[in-house]
Tab-separated table of C-alpha atoms in Angstrom:
chain	number	residue	atom	x	y	z
A	1	MET	CA	-19.462	-0.814	-18.898
A	2	ALA	CA	-15.971	0.157	-17.853
A	3	LYS	CA	-13.842	-1.561	-15.310
A	4	ILE	CA	-12.666	0.946	-12.742
A	5	ILE	CA	-9.096	0.567	-11.502
A	6	VAL	CA	-7.593	2.593	-8.691
A	7	VAL	CA	-3.825	3.018	-8.727
A	8	THR	CA	-2.910	3.432	-5.093
A	9	SER	CA	-0.030	2.971	-2.643
A	10	GLY	CA	-0.337	4.904	0.593
A	11	LYS	CA	3.215	6.191	0.351
A	12	GLY	CA	4.055	9.035	-2.001
A	13	GLY	CA	6.736	8.973	-4.670
A	14	VAL	CA	6.534	5.261	-5.460
A	15	GLY	CA	5.270	5.744	-9.012
A	16	LYS	CA	1.460	5.955	-8.938
A	17	THR	CA	1.188	8.719	-11.536
A	18	THR	CA	3.839	7.181	-13.794
A	19	THR	CA	2.006	3.870	-13.507
A	20	THR	CA	-1.433	5.346	-14.208
A	21	ALA	CA	-0.118	7.025	-17.355
A	22	ALA	CA	1.836	3.971	-18.518
A	23	LEU	CA	-0.975	1.462	-17.913
A	24	GLY	CA	-3.587	3.790	-19.434
A	25	ALA	CA	-1.531	4.300	-22.591
A	26	ALA	CA	-0.713	0.587	-22.892
A	27	LEU	CA	-4.410	-0.331	-22.602
A	28	ALA	CA	-5.279	2.302	-25.208
A	29	ARG	CA	-2.607	0.928	-27.569
A	30	ASN	CA	-4.329	-2.440	-27.234
A	31	GLY	CA	-7.422	-0.811	-28.715
A	32	GLN	CA	-9.285	-0.212	-25.468
A	33	ASN	CA	-11.183	2.983	-24.785
A	34	VAL	CA	-9.468	4.433	-21.719
A	35	ALA	CA	-9.903	7.368	-19.340
A	36	VAL	CA	-7.299	8.262	-16.735
A	37	VAL	CA	-8.595	10.379	-13.846
A	38	ASP	CA	-6.380	12.409	-11.523
A	39	PHE	CA	-7.753	12.365	-7.968
A	40	ASP	CA	-4.758	14.187	-6.525
A	41	VAL	CA	-6.577	17.464	-5.934
A	42	GLY	CA	-4.211	20.291	-5.061
A	43	LEU	CA	-1.106	18.544	-6.386
A	44	ARG	CA	-2.214	17.518	-9.838
A	45	ASN	CA	0.537	15.951	-11.892
A	46	LEU	CA	-1.026	13.393	-14.202
A	47	ASP	CA	-1.601	16.120	-16.832
A	48	LEU	CA	2.107	16.995	-16.689
A	49	VAL	CA	3.314	13.396	-16.951
A	50	MET	CA	0.930	12.888	-19.895
A	51	GLY	CA	2.074	16.131	-21.523
A	52	VAL	CA	-1.349	17.816	-21.657
A	53	GLU	CA	-0.769	20.460	-18.971
A	54	ARG	CA	-1.311	23.351	-21.382
A	55	ARG	CA	-4.595	21.964	-22.663
A	56	VAL	CA	-6.381	21.874	-19.282
A	57	VAL	CA	-9.489	24.054	-19.298
A	58	PHE	CA	-11.894	22.305	-16.933
A	59	ASP	CA	-11.046	19.755	-14.275
A	60	LEU	CA	-12.529	17.040	-12.062
A	61	ILE	CA	-13.881	19.527	-9.504
A	62	ASN	CA	-15.632	21.572	-12.212
A	63	VAL	CA	-17.361	18.397	-13.381
A	64	VAL	CA	-18.184	17.204	-9.855
A	65	GLN	CA	-19.703	20.583	-9.015
A	66	GLY	CA	-21.637	20.712	-12.280
A	67	ASP	CA	-19.783	23.758	-13.670
A	68	ALA	CA	-18.634	21.807	-16.717
A	69	LYS	CA	-19.814	18.749	-18.575
A	70	LEU	CA	-17.636	15.658	-18.514
A	71	GLY	CA	-17.051	15.920	-22.258
A	72	GLN	CA	-15.708	19.464	-21.852
A	73	ALA	CA	-13.186	18.457	-19.194
A	74	LEU	CA	-11.875	15.275	-20.828
A	75	ILE	CA	-8.678	15.889	-22.820
A	76	ARG	CA	-8.015	13.522	-25.674
A	77	ASP	CA	-4.422	12.371	-26.053
A	78	LYS	CA	-2.903	13.438	-29.377
A	79	ARG	CA	-0.709	10.337	-29.711
A	80	CYS	CA	-3.422	7.854	-28.919
A	81	GLU	CA	-6.968	8.823	-29.837
A	82	ASN	CA	-8.790	6.380	-27.550
A	83	LEU	CA	-6.980	7.693	-24.460
A	84	SER	CA	-8.516	10.567	-22.480
A	85	ILE	CA	-7.452	12.319	-19.330
A	86	LEU	CA	-9.600	14.014	-16.701
A	87	PRO	CA	-7.226	16.322	-14.822
A	88	ALA	CA	-7.390	17.232	-11.149
A	89	SER	CA	-7.853	20.778	-9.998
A	90	GLN	CA	-5.159	22.811	-8.319
A	91	THR	CA	-7.596	24.290	-5.827
A	92	ARG	CA	-6.691	23.815	-2.206
A	93	ASP	CA	-10.285	23.139	-1.236
A	94	LYS	CA	-10.310	19.360	-1.054
A	95	ASP	CA	-13.874	19.346	0.277
A	96	ALA	CA	-14.987	20.434	-3.190
A	97	LEU	CA	-15.013	16.722	-4.078
A	98	THR	CA	-18.291	15.341	-2.751
A	99	ALA	CA	-19.024	11.642	-2.557
A	100	GLU	CA	-22.286	12.138	-4.511
A	101	GLY	CA	-20.585	14.227	-7.190
A	102	ILE	CA	-17.835	11.637	-7.650
A	103	ALA	CA	-20.413	8.845	-7.863
A	104	ARG	CA	-22.219	10.690	-10.661
A	105	VAL	CA	-18.987	11.320	-12.617
A	106	MET	CA	-17.844	7.716	-12.201
A	107	ASP	CA	-21.215	6.437	-13.465
A	108	GLU	CA	-20.876	8.599	-16.537
A	109	LEU	CA	-17.262	7.463	-17.138
A	110	ARG	CA	-18.365	3.839	-16.774
A	111	GLU	CA	-20.835	4.334	-19.635
A	112	LYS	CA	-18.350	5.989	-21.993
A	113	PHE	CA	-15.181	3.908	-21.588
A	114	ASP	CA	-13.851	0.351	-21.344
A	115	TRP	CA	-11.372	1.188	-18.599
A	116	VAL	CA	-11.219	4.025	-16.069
A	117	LEU	CA	-7.922	4.396	-14.202
A	118	CYS	CA	-7.999	6.535	-11.063
A	119	ASP	CA	-4.691	8.014	-9.915
A	120	SER	CA	-4.974	8.163	-6.124
A	121	PRO	CA	-3.314	10.837	-4.015
A	122	ALA	CA	-0.739	9.615	-1.492
A	123	GLY	CA	-1.848	9.057	2.082
A	124	ILE	CA	-4.842	7.329	3.610
A	125	GLU	CA	-7.046	10.384	4.016
A	126	ARG	CA	-10.273	11.342	2.325
A	127	GLY	CA	-8.762	11.909	-1.123
A	128	ALA	CA	-7.304	8.396	-1.235
A	129	GLN	CA	-10.580	6.938	0.026
A	130	LEU	CA	-12.625	8.765	-2.617
A	131	ALA	CA	-10.258	7.535	-5.340
A	132	MET	CA	-10.649	3.885	-4.280
A	133	TYR	CA	-14.352	3.918	-3.374
A	134	HIS	CA	-15.788	2.959	-6.781
A	135	ALA	CA	-12.963	0.659	-7.844
A	136	ASP	CA	-13.479	-2.865	-9.195
A	137	HIS	CA	-9.717	-3.467	-9.297
A	138	ALA	CA	-6.814	-1.968	-7.397
A	139	VAL	CA	-3.227	-1.783	-8.573
A	140	ILE	CA	-1.122	-1.412	-5.445
A	141	VAL	CA	2.161	0.239	-6.385
A	142	THR	CA	4.956	-0.786	-4.032
A	143	ASN	CA	8.705	-0.181	-3.976
A	144	PRO	CA	10.822	-2.972	-2.474
A	145	GLU	CA	11.483	-0.840	0.574
A	146	VAL	CA	10.192	-1.106	4.155
A	147	SER	CA	8.125	2.086	4.412
A	148	SER	CA	6.442	1.485	1.077
A	149	VAL	CA	5.502	-2.111	1.985
A	150	ARG	CA	4.101	-1.020	5.336
A	151	ASP	CA	1.949	1.691	3.741
A	152	SER	CA	0.734	-0.736	1.101
A	153	ASP	CA	-0.417	-3.012	3.897
A	154	ARG	CA	-2.517	-0.173	5.319
A	155	ILE	CA	-4.004	0.564	1.907
A	156	ILE	CA	-4.855	-3.124	1.394
A	157	GLY	CA	-6.751	-3.036	4.707
A	158	MET	CA	-8.720	-0.034	3.469
A	159	LEU	CA	-9.486	-1.639	0.101
A	160	ASP	CA	-11.014	-4.535	2.035
A	161	SER	CA	-13.199	-2.328	4.212
A	162	ARG	CA	-13.853	1.144	2.794
A	163	THR	CA	-14.953	0.649	-0.769
A	164	ALA	CA	-18.376	0.293	-2.383
A	165	ARG	CA	-17.561	-3.346	-3.143
A	166	ALA	CA	-16.524	-4.063	0.455
A	167	GLU	CA	-19.748	-2.504	1.692
A	168	LYS	CA	-21.708	-4.877	-0.552
A	169	GLY	CA	-19.745	-7.836	0.788
A	170	GLU	CA	-17.748	-8.121	-2.439
A	171	GLN	CA	-14.037	-7.784	-3.042
A	172	VAL	CA	-11.980	-5.230	-4.882
A	173	GLN	CA	-9.654	-7.373	-6.964
A	174	LYS	CA	-6.155	-6.481	-5.855
A	175	HIS	CA	-2.974	-6.575	-7.949
A	176	LEU	CA	0.513	-5.884	-6.694
A	177	LEU	CA	2.839	-3.906	-8.947
A	178	VAL	CA	6.429	-3.719	-7.740
A	179	THR	CA	8.162	-0.657	-9.171
A	180	ARG	CA	11.752	0.624	-9.120
A	181	TYR	CA	12.980	-2.924	-8.800
A	182	ASP	CA	16.704	-3.469	-9.191
A	183	PRO	CA	17.307	-7.183	-9.890
A	184	ALA	CA	21.074	-6.824	-9.361
A	185	ARG	CA	20.656	-5.326	-5.886
A	186	ALA	CA	18.001	-7.883	-4.980
A	187	ALA	CA	20.390	-10.649	-6.081
A	188	ARG	CA	23.000	-9.235	-3.706
A	189	ASN	CA	20.391	-9.266	-0.914
A	190	GLU	CA	20.539	-5.498	-0.635
A	191	MET	CA	16.896	-5.068	-1.543
A	192	LEU	CA	13.713	-6.852	-0.524
A	193	SER	CA	13.051	-9.500	-3.139
A	194	VAL	CA	9.731	-9.733	-4.940
A	195	GLU	CA	9.142	-13.019	-3.095
A	196	ASP	CA	9.581	-11.239	0.248
A	197	VAL	CA	7.129	-8.497	-0.693
A	198	LEU	CA	4.595	-11.022	-1.999
A	199	GLU	CA	4.870	-13.147	1.129
A	200	ILE	CA	4.350	-10.141	3.384
A	201	LEU	CA	1.449	-8.554	1.490
A	202	SER	CA	-0.235	-11.715	0.089
A	203	VAL	CA	-1.580	-9.962	-2.996
A	204	PRO	CA	-1.187	-11.519	-6.473
A	205	LEU	CA	1.580	-9.998	-8.564
A	206	VAL	CA	0.596	-8.172	-11.751
A	207	GLY	CA	4.051	-6.966	-12.732
A	208	ILE	CA	7.585	-5.966	-11.823
A	209	ILE	CA	8.813	-2.686	-13.251
A	210	PRO	CA	12.606	-2.473	-13.265
A	211	GLU	CA	14.339	0.713	-12.180
A	212	SER	CA	15.183	2.524	-15.397
A	213	GLU	CA	16.329	5.863	-16.776
A	214	ASP	CA	13.632	5.636	-19.400
A	215	VAL	CA	10.908	6.424	-16.840
A	216	LEU	CA	12.398	9.828	-15.998
A	217	LYS	CA	13.183	10.547	-19.654
A	218	ALA	CA	9.548	9.875	-20.547
A	219	SER	CA	8.167	12.155	-17.827
A	220	ASN	CA	10.662	14.854	-18.856
A	221	VAL	CA	9.055	15.001	-22.290
A	222	GLY	CA	5.494	14.499	-21.024
A	223	ALA	CA	4.737	11.061	-22.414
A	224	PRO	CA	3.749	7.796	-20.746
A	225	VAL	CA	6.798	5.520	-20.878
A	226	THR	CA	4.765	2.959	-22.825
A	227	LEU	CA	4.395	5.536	-25.652
A	228	ALA	CA	7.735	7.366	-25.338
A	229	ALA	CA	9.927	4.257	-25.317
A	230	PRO	CA	7.727	1.222	-26.031
A	231	ASP	CA	10.747	-1.082	-26.405
A	232	SER	CA	12.354	-0.109	-23.104
A	233	ALA	CA	12.387	-2.556	-20.191
A	234	PRO	CA	9.852	-0.637	-18.049
A	235	ALA	CA	7.491	-0.161	-21.006
A	236	ARG	CA	7.564	-3.884	-21.783
A	237	ALA	CA	6.916	-4.647	-18.120
A	238	TYR	CA	3.915	-2.297	-18.107
A	239	ALA	CA	2.640	-3.791	-21.362
A	240	GLU	CA	2.786	-7.267	-19.808
A	241	ALA	CA	1.042	-6.036	-16.655
A	242	VAL	CA	-1.766	-4.685	-18.838
A	243	ARG	CA	-2.197	-8.050	-20.560
A	244	ARG	CA	-2.571	-9.632	-17.114
A	245	LEU	CA	-5.160	-7.011	-16.139
A	246	GLU	CA	-7.033	-7.896	-19.328
A	247	GLY	CA	-7.171	-11.456	-18.069
A	248	GLU	CA	-4.272	-13.138	-19.898
A	249	ASP	CA	-2.389	-15.699	-17.873
A	250	ILE	CA	1.262	-15.028	-18.599
A	251	PRO	CA	4.180	-15.630	-16.234
A	252	VAL	CA	5.668	-12.554	-14.572
A	253	THR	CA	9.149	-11.751	-15.830
A	254	ILE	CA	11.461	-8.820	-15.332
A	255	PRO	CA	12.184	-7.407	-18.770
A	256	ALA	CA	15.922	-6.740	-18.924
A	257	GLU	CA	17.753	-3.723	-20.314
A	258	LYS	CA	20.474	-5.975	-21.666
A	259	ARG	CA	18.937	-9.211	-22.723
A	260	GLY	CA	19.832	-12.107	-20.499
A	261	PHE	CA	22.112	-10.319	-18.069
A	262	PHE	CA	19.641	-9.259	-15.371
A	263	SER	CA	17.377	-12.208	-15.901
A	264	SER	CA	20.283	-14.603	-15.373
A	265	LEU	CA	21.124	-12.806	-12.138
A	266	PHE	CA	17.517	-13.010	-11.057
A	267	GLY	CA	17.314	-16.635	-12.050
A	268	LYS	CA	20.115	-17.491	-9.648
A	269	LYS	CA	18.408	-15.792	-6.785
A	270	GLY	CA	16.191	-18.531	-5.472
A	271	SER	CA	17.436	-18.894	-1.903
B	1	MET	CA	37.713	-1.809	-1.705
B	2	SER	CA	34.454	-3.228	-2.887
B	3	PHE	CA	36.007	-6.690	-2.788
B	4	PHE	CA	36.682	-6.306	0.939
B	5	ASN	CA	33.268	-4.812	1.538
B	6	ASN	CA	31.670	-7.789	-0.123
B	7	PHE	CA	33.944	-10.142	1.745
B	8	PHE	CA	32.922	-8.773	5.133
B	9	ALA	CA	29.282	-8.225	4.249
B	10	ARG	CA	28.898	-11.948	3.754
B	11	ARG	CA	29.433	-12.534	7.459
B	12	GLN	CA	26.488	-10.335	8.392
B	13	THR	CA	22.796	-10.968	7.874
B	14	PRO	CA	21.882	-9.415	4.519
B	15	SER	CA	20.013	-6.136	4.907
B	16	SER	CA	17.118	-7.476	2.826
B	17	THR	CA	16.598	-10.263	5.393
B	18	VAL	CA	16.630	-7.736	8.215
B	19	ALA	CA	14.069	-5.651	6.302
B	20	ARG	CA	11.798	-8.658	5.743
B	21	ASP	CA	11.941	-9.765	9.383
B	22	ARG	CA	11.293	-6.254	10.707
B	23	LEU	CA	8.310	-5.855	8.400
B	24	GLN	CA	6.807	-9.214	9.319
B	25	ILE	CA	6.924	-8.431	13.027
B	26	LEU	CA	5.653	-4.894	12.595
B	27	LEU	CA	2.772	-5.812	10.308
B	28	ALA	CA	1.662	-8.742	12.462
B	29	HIS	CA	1.390	-6.246	15.281
B	30	GLU	CA	-0.338	-3.521	13.267
B	31	ARG	CA	-2.846	-5.880	11.687
B	32	GLY	CA	-3.757	-7.218	15.144
B	33	ALA	CA	-4.148	-3.740	16.577
B	34	GLY	CA	-6.514	-2.815	13.779
B	35	GLN	CA	-9.058	-5.496	14.645
B	36	GLU	CA	-12.130	-4.141	16.344
B	37	GLY	CA	-12.774	-7.416	18.135
B	38	ASP	CA	-9.442	-7.324	19.923
B	39	SER	CA	-9.777	-3.817	21.269
B	40	GLU	CA	-13.287	-4.631	22.491
B	41	LEU	CA	-12.006	-7.755	24.261
B	42	ILE	CA	-9.189	-5.820	25.873
B	43	ARG	CA	-11.577	-3.087	27.031
B	44	LYS	CA	-13.819	-5.684	28.692
B	45	LEU	CA	-10.898	-7.521	30.288
B	46	HIS	CA	-9.515	-4.256	31.568
B	47	LYS	CA	-12.826	-3.356	33.184
B	48	GLU	CA	-13.479	-6.747	34.772
B	49	ILE	CA	-9.949	-7.245	36.035
B	50	LEU	CA	-10.133	-3.841	37.670
B	51	GLU	CA	-13.455	-4.764	39.302
B	52	VAL	CA	-11.987	-7.934	40.838
B	53	LEU	CA	-8.843	-6.175	41.981
B	54	SER	CA	-10.670	-3.258	43.515
B	55	ARG	CA	-12.548	-5.647	45.847
B	56	HIS	CA	-9.255	-6.334	47.585
B	57	VAL	CA	-6.879	-3.460	46.881
B	58	THR	CA	-7.066	0.093	45.742
B	59	VAL	CA	-5.717	0.140	42.224
B	60	ASP	CA	-5.113	3.118	40.028
B	61	GLN	CA	-6.792	2.854	36.594
B	62	ASP	CA	-3.565	3.835	34.855
B	63	MET	CA	-1.524	1.203	36.659
B	64	VAL	CA	-3.101	-1.621	34.687
B	65	GLN	CA	-1.763	-2.406	31.212
B	66	ILE	CA	-3.286	-5.120	29.079
B	67	LYS	CA	-1.771	-6.218	25.795
B	68	LEU	CA	-2.910	-8.896	23.388
B	69	ASP	CA	-0.424	-10.244	20.863
B	70	ARG	CA	-1.336	-12.574	18.065
B	71	LYS	CA	1.474	-14.546	16.558
B	72	GLN	CA	1.411	-17.518	14.281
B	73	GLY	CA	-0.096	-20.419	16.165
B	74	CYS	CA	-0.525	-18.738	19.528
B	75	SER	CA	-1.717	-15.606	21.227
B	76	THR	CA	-0.322	-14.078	24.361
B	77	LEU	CA	-2.229	-11.957	26.805
B	78	GLU	CA	0.029	-9.806	28.911
B	79	ILE	CA	-1.386	-8.183	32.002
B	80	ASP	CA	0.807	-5.755	33.874
B	81	ILE	CA	-0.528	-4.446	37.185
B	82	GLU	CA	1.281	-2.145	39.551
B	83	VAL	CA	0.056	-2.734	43.101
B	84	PRO	CA	0.520	0.196	45.492
B	85	GLN	CA	3.466	-0.070	47.906
B	86	GLU	CA	1.546	-0.254	51.202
B	87	VAL	CA	-0.563	-3.175	50.018
B	88	ALA	CA	2.527	-4.992	48.884
B	89	SER	CA	4.158	-4.642	52.313
B	90	ASN	CA	0.916	-5.716	54.082
B	91	THR	CA	1.018	-8.948	52.193
B	92	GLY	CA	4.420	-9.828	53.557
B	93	ARG	CA	6.769	-8.042	51.201
B	94	GLN	CA	9.786	-6.113	52.305
B	95	PRO	CA	9.150	-2.401	52.556
B	96	GLY	CA	10.897	-0.471	49.872
B	97	GLN	CA	10.485	-3.205	47.332
B	98	ASN	CA	9.311	-2.217	43.886
B	99	PRO	CA	5.622	-2.434	43.090
B	100	ALA	CA	4.537	-5.965	42.434
B	101	ARG	CA	4.188	-6.905	38.798
B	102	ALA	CA	2.161	-9.794	37.646
B	103	VAL	CA	2.688	-10.954	34.105
B	104	SER	CA	0.795	-13.907	32.876
B	105	GLY	CA	0.874	-15.535	29.493
B	106	LEU	CA	-2.209	-17.319	28.288
B	107	HIS	CA	-2.645	-19.893	25.593
B	108	PRO	CA	-1.160	-22.322	24.895
B	109	HIS	CA	0.599	-22.732	28.266
B	110	PRO	CA	-0.348	-20.356	31.048
B	111	ARG	CA	2.672	-19.319	33.018
B	112	HIS	CA	2.798	-17.169	36.076
B	113	LEU	CA	5.615	-14.908	37.105
B	114	THR	CA	5.661	-12.672	40.130
């Protein structure tokens, strides 16, 4: 039985798709059987970030509507054989995703995989609600920036009220992932610190992904950063986040580009 | 250049502190507004206050504003009522004075301003 994780944020452009790809690939590298599902109907991008855009034949809507079997729509990653992607459709008809259809597909994914990662569309509308509805865990992707933190707060409210688990009186386990973090700017008090964000949102931290060129380079070539540059700072941060999702209790650090330099800056910043 | 910028920036509140404070105030407000219980309470208060007032004066529905704020440790209930001019002058006010405003804070210490 798979654990279902929704990668969500409210605000767009904070790194949900990058994060879904990176976490999915890192889990798969750890030997887990992983499916990543793009819920961003109309603006699909997970296939592009994963580099499988030319292999898409069937998509999530085809499976939901019964026009294709799940096995026909799943694309297996060529770099990592236990990683599969279920792409979103580019159709504009968002109503094509029915709650019943999604429930059936999620049940089937639960049977086949160890982990199912759902890449939520931005916003708080129906698409985002469908993506989070079946989740056991939520990774809330937040930039240390006021609008992103505010939108994350809205999304946290929805995770606590509009999911299958909430309806049963249970909790979706929430994890905060701070992305595009610049330790040097935070040390100069030009950026919200991780402590500030944690205090405001009160969600346990699963990782801090430093701002890095390697993220863009990886998406340029269509590979999750954890596969394209596994030794880079963001990839190591994602790999650590995955170990925490798997239940390991390891302290959160900010992997540095140049060893010691950023971490010493961050270490000073306690006030 | 950057030396002077840094030198002067130190005298101001860091922008990250401003960001944190703005967010804390905003989210406290938004989280409160999202609670069903609060809006139900305010609706009831609105209705009953209007009933009491309308026994004595004619009050326009839209002239009554009720706001409930929850902060750490205390809540404030702000009631803002505009009383029509003629009533205000009947009760001994100078003609031409602005509509009477009553603002009362409740909990922990009720205060009354007129």
